[in-house]
Amino acid sequence: RKEVEQDPGPFNVPEGATVAFNCTYSNSASQSFFWYRQDCRKEPKLLMSVYSSGNEDGRFTAQLNRASQYISLLIRDSKLSDSATYLCVGFTGNQFYFGTGTSLTVIP
Amino acid sequence: SQTIHQWPATLVQPVGSPLSLECTVEGTSNPNLYWYRQAAGRGLQLLFYSIGIDQISSEVPQNLSASRPQDRQFILSSKKLLLSDSGFYLCAWSEDRWIGELFFGEGSRLTVL
């Protein structure tokens, strides 16, 4: 079983919609979690860090549920520029564990 | 502020040729350093990580090697490339503490022909 699993999508949503991605993790000892955004043929860039129950930054909200071992990312009022692949990452010790990414396309 | 750079950005190499990718971090000391590979349409695979000079751990058996000759320099090498070595190589760093965020270089896209 993979350390971190996420729905690959693709998610195609209209501009202005709200979209949510879920990610599950298998290692209950994971200390912290992150959401990264990766544009086509570019490096992943840190979007949000999740150390406790959740985090909010503008239109983006991340939530952590340790009992059920999942992390979610909610994007409100989607913009065309939100189109990208979103990577869920868990951190355990010195190791980072990446999901395979969820593809989002925001349609005009 | 901290920055990370890797080069070259793109390279096309014949099978059997050598490889050297270089990565440097500025603005921090004693970072944890990582080399990842991302094959087309797939997730990131950890190749090597280093917690200090000459302290390198390999995650997967392969024909690649890594070296860390200086605190903020990380090099990925191969003596003879295989077709399967093609991919997007990413260097990354994190702070030397137990809760760390990971920051990536711009990536090096390798095509082996």
GROMACS .gro file of C-alpha atoms in nm:
model
  221
    1ARG     CA    1   0.000   0.000   0.000
    2LYS     CA    2   0.129   0.346  -0.089
    3GLU     CA    3   0.209   0.585   0.195
    4VAL     CA    4  -0.003   0.858   0.039
    5GLU     CA    5  -0.285   0.807  -0.208
    6GLN     CA    6  -0.496   1.057  -0.392
    7ASP     CA    7  -0.755   1.051  -0.667
    8PRO     CA    8  -0.571   1.132  -0.993
    9GLY     CA    9  -0.878   1.296  -1.145
   10PRO     CA   10  -0.893   1.474  -1.377
   11PHE     CA   11  -1.123   1.730  -1.223
   12ASN     CA   12  -1.275   1.966  -1.480
   13VAL     CA   13  -1.469   2.247  -1.314
   14PRO     CA   14  -1.617   2.575  -1.434
   15GLU     CA   15  -1.467   2.904  -1.330
   16GLY     CA   16  -1.605   3.012  -0.992
   17ALA     CA   17  -1.681   2.660  -0.872
   18THR     CA   18  -1.568   2.505  -0.547
   19VAL     CA   19  -1.362   2.190  -0.575
   20ALA     CA   20  -1.226   1.954  -0.310
   21PHE     CA   21  -0.946   1.699  -0.327
   22ASN     CA   22  -0.894   1.422  -0.078
   23CYS     CA   23  -0.579   1.240   0.013
   24THR     CA   24  -0.535   0.941   0.245
   25TYR     CA   25  -0.223   0.832   0.424
   26SER     CA   26  -0.127   0.498   0.574
   27ASN     CA   27   0.137   0.590   0.834
   28SER     CA   28  -0.028   0.716   1.150
   29ALA     CA   29   0.312   0.846   1.266
   30SER     CA   30   0.319   1.107   0.990
   31GLN     CA   31   0.401   1.437   1.151
   32SER     CA   32   0.292   1.695   0.902
   33PHE     CA   33   0.137   1.731   0.562
   34PHE     CA   34   0.164   1.962   0.266
   35TRP     CA   35  -0.016   2.046  -0.054
   36TYR     CA   36   0.199   2.133  -0.353
   37ARG     CA   37   0.098   2.273  -0.687
   38GLN     CA   38   0.277   2.159  -1.000
   39ASP     CA   39   0.229   2.324  -1.336
   40CYS     CA   40   0.302   2.130  -1.652
   41ARG     CA   41   0.676   2.065  -1.695
   42LYS     CA   42   0.760   2.272  -1.388
   43GLU     CA   43   0.879   2.197  -1.037
   44PRO     CA   44   0.627   2.148  -0.752
   45LYS     CA   45   0.570   2.458  -0.545
   46LEU     CA   46   0.450   2.461  -0.187
   47LEU     CA   47   0.089   2.570  -0.160
   48MET     CA   48  -0.002   2.498   0.201
   49SER     CA   49   0.140   2.333   0.512
   50VAL     CA   50  -0.084   2.141   0.751
   51TYR     CA   51   0.056   2.077   1.097
   52SER     CA   52  -0.257   2.055   1.309
   53SER     CA   53  -0.623   2.029   1.218
   54GLY     CA   54  -0.615   2.265   0.926
   55ASN     CA   55  -0.501   2.580   0.755
   56GLU     CA   56  -0.667   2.850   0.548
   57ASP     CA   57  -0.511   3.090   0.302
   58GLY     CA   58  -0.749   3.302   0.099
   59ARG     CA   59  -0.950   3.076  -0.131
   60PHE     CA   60  -0.764   2.765  -0.017
   61THR     CA   61  -0.845   2.557   0.289
   62ALA     CA   62  -0.663   2.243   0.397
   63GLN     CA   63  -0.798   2.011   0.664
   64LEU     CA   64  -0.638   1.720   0.843
   65ASN     CA   65  -0.834   1.438   1.001
   66ARG     CA   66  -0.591   1.220   1.196
   67ALA     CA   67  -0.860   0.979   1.315
   68SER     CA   68  -0.955   0.891   0.957
   69GLN     CA   69  -0.605   0.957   0.820
   70TYR     CA   70  -0.696   1.191   0.539
   71ILE     CA   71  -0.613   1.541   0.428
   72SER     CA   72  -0.832   1.755   0.209
   73LEU     CA   73  -0.779   2.066  -0.001
   74LEU     CA   74  -1.072   2.293  -0.079
   75ILE     CA   75  -1.048   2.559  -0.348
   76ARG     CA   76  -1.325   2.816  -0.353
   77ASP     CA   77  -1.412   3.048  -0.643
   78SER     CA   78  -1.186   2.861  -0.885
   79LYS     CA   79  -0.979   3.070  -1.123
   80LEU     CA   80  -0.842   2.969  -1.462
   81SER     CA   81  -0.496   3.007  -1.310
   82ASP     CA   82  -0.574   2.731  -1.058
   83SER     CA   83  -0.541   2.473  -1.336
   84ALA     CA   84  -0.252   2.250  -1.234
   85THR     CA   85  -0.171   1.921  -1.066
   86TYR     CA   86  -0.202   1.920  -0.688
   87LEU     CA   87   0.027   1.692  -0.491
   88CYS     CA   88  -0.045   1.567  -0.141
   89VAL     CA   89   0.267   1.510   0.070
   90GLY     CA   90   0.319   1.348   0.408
   91PHE     CA   91   0.627   1.395   0.622
   92THR     CA   92   0.758   1.119   0.852
   93GLY     CA   93   1.102   1.160   1.007
   94ASN     CA   94   1.339   1.273   0.732
   95GLN     CA   95   1.118   1.134   0.459
   96PHE     CA   96   0.859   1.301   0.241
   97TYR     CA   97   0.595   1.083   0.079
   98PHE     CA   98   0.424   1.211  -0.233
   99GLY     CA   99   0.091   1.124  -0.380
  100THR     CA  100   0.077   1.091  -0.757
  101GLY     CA  101  -0.119   1.413  -0.790
  102THR     CA  102  -0.469   1.527  -0.880
  103SER     CA  103  -0.516   1.710  -1.207
  104LEU     CA  104  -0.742   2.016  -1.207
  105THR     CA  105  -0.861   2.206  -1.511
  106VAL     CA  106  -1.072   2.516  -1.459
  107ILE     CA  107  -1.289   2.586  -1.763
  108PRO     CA  108  -1.399   2.936  -1.869
  109SER     CA  109   1.610   3.435   0.168
  110GLN     CA  110   1.690   3.082   0.063
  111THR     CA  111   1.722   2.983  -0.300
  112ILE     CA  112   1.792   2.659  -0.481
  113HIS     CA  113   1.923   2.620  -0.832
  114GLN     CA  114   1.993   2.317  -1.044
  115TRP     CA  115   2.138   2.274  -1.388
  116PRO     CA  116   2.131   2.200  -1.669
  117ALA     CA  117   1.760   2.256  -1.729
  118THR     CA  118   1.738   2.029  -2.030
  119LEU     CA  119   1.966   1.770  -2.178
  120VAL     CA  120   1.953   1.498  -2.438
  121GLN     CA  121   2.207   1.220  -2.396
  122PRO     CA  122   2.281   0.898  -2.582
  123VAL     CA  123   2.255   0.563  -2.406
  124GLY     CA  124   2.581   0.477  -2.235
  125SER     CA  125   2.697   0.835  -2.191
  126PRO     CA  126   2.775   0.987  -1.848
  127LEU     CA  127   2.554   1.227  -1.657
  128SER     CA  128   2.613   1.503  -1.408
  129LEU     CA  129   2.339   1.720  -1.262
  130GLU     CA  130   2.428   1.983  -1.009
  131CYS     CA  131   2.226   2.155  -0.740
  132THR     CA  132   2.320   2.434  -0.500
  133VAL     CA  133   2.132   2.594  -0.214
  134GLU     CA  134   2.194   2.946  -0.088
  135GLY     CA  135   2.086   3.127   0.224
  136THR     CA  136   2.083   2.836   0.467
  137SER     CA  137   2.328   2.599   0.631
  138ASN     CA  138   2.324   2.223   0.685
  139PRO     CA  139   2.010   2.163   0.479
  140ASN     CA  140   1.870   1.819   0.409
  141LEU     CA  141   1.910   1.762   0.035
  142TYR     CA  142   1.714   1.534  -0.194
  143TRP     CA  143   1.715   1.407  -0.551
  144TYR     CA  144   1.379   1.298  -0.696
  145ARG     CA  145   1.284   1.167  -1.037
  146GLN     CA  146   0.944   1.215  -1.194
  147ALA     CA  147   0.867   0.993  -1.493
  148ALA     CA  148   0.606   1.113  -1.740
  149GLY     CA  149   0.260   1.100  -1.582
  150ARG     CA  150   0.388   0.950  -1.259
  151GLY     CA  151   0.462   1.058  -0.906
  152LEU     CA  152   0.790   1.164  -0.755
  153GLN     CA  153   1.037   0.889  -0.675
  154LEU     CA  154   1.301   0.960  -0.412
  155LEU     CA  155   1.646   0.864  -0.540
  156PHE     CA  156   1.884   0.999  -0.275
  157TYR     CA  157   1.876   1.210   0.035
  158SER     CA  158   2.152   1.361   0.241
  159ILE     CA  159   2.158   1.497   0.594
  160GLY     CA  160   2.517   1.624   0.572
  161ILE     CA  161   2.842   1.630   0.379
  162ASP     CA  162   2.929   1.281   0.254
  163GLN     CA  163   2.617   1.141   0.427
  164ILE     CA  164   2.398   1.006   0.151
  165SER     CA  165   2.125   0.744   0.155
  166SER     CA  166   2.002   0.568  -0.155
  167GLU     CA  167   1.639   0.471  -0.179
  168VAL     CA  168   1.636   0.252  -0.488
  169PRO     CA  169   1.892   0.033  -0.661
  170GLN     CA  170   2.000   0.198  -0.980
  171ASN     CA  171   2.291   0.303  -1.192
  172LEU     CA  172   2.283   0.655  -1.050
  173SER     CA  173   2.499   0.793  -0.770
  174ALA     CA  174   2.497   1.108  -0.565
  175SER     CA  175   2.765   1.310  -0.391
  176ARG     CA  176   2.768   1.602  -0.153
  177PRO     CA  177   3.116   1.752  -0.163
  178GLN     CA  178   3.010   2.072   0.012
  179ASP     CA  179   2.736   2.158   0.262
  180ARG     CA  180   2.507   2.318   0.004
  181GLN     CA  181   2.602   2.129  -0.310
  182PHE     CA  182   2.442   1.808  -0.428
  183ILE     CA  183   2.542   1.624  -0.744
  184LEU     CA  184   2.364   1.343  -0.928
  185SER     CA  185   2.577   1.131  -1.157
  186SER     CA  186   2.581   0.829  -1.377
  187LYS     CA  187   2.868   0.660  -1.556
  188LYS     CA  188   2.645   0.504  -1.824
  189LEU     CA  189   2.290   0.618  -1.889
  190LEU     CA  190   2.006   0.380  -1.969
  191LEU     CA  191   1.691   0.456  -2.166
  192SER     CA  192   1.495   0.414  -1.843
  193ASP     CA  193   1.687   0.703  -1.686
  194SER     CA  194   1.483   0.951  -1.890
  195GLY     CA  195   1.269   1.175  -1.673
  196PHE     CA  196   1.236   1.497  -1.485
  197TYR     CA  197   1.497   1.523  -1.208
  198LEU     CA  198   1.429   1.748  -0.916
  199CYS     CA  199   1.666   1.860  -0.645
  200ALA     CA  200   1.507   1.975  -0.321
  201TRP     CA  201   1.605   2.097   0.023
  202SER     CA  202   1.448   2.118   0.366
  203GLU     CA  203   1.555   2.271   0.694
  204ASP     CA  204   1.742   2.052   0.938
  205ARG     CA  205   1.453   2.014   1.177
  206TRP     CA  206   1.184   1.754   1.231
  207ILE     CA  207   0.901   1.946   1.073
  208GLY     CA  208   1.025   2.057   0.736
  209GLU     CA  209   0.883   2.201   0.423
  210LEU     CA  210   1.044   2.089   0.100
  211PHE     CA  211   1.156   2.335  -0.165
  212PHE     CA  212   1.242   2.232  -0.517
  213GLY     CA  213   1.485   2.349  -0.778
  214GLU     CA  214   1.364   2.424  -1.129
  215GLY     CA  215   1.423   2.068  -1.244
  216SER     CA  216   1.635   1.903  -1.512
  217ARG     CA  217   1.461   1.728  -1.797
  218LEU     CA  218   1.670   1.436  -1.924
  219THR     CA  219   1.600   1.247  -2.243
  220VAL     CA  220   1.812   0.941  -2.311
  221LEU     CA  221   1.811   0.827  -2.673
   0.00000   0.00000   0.00000
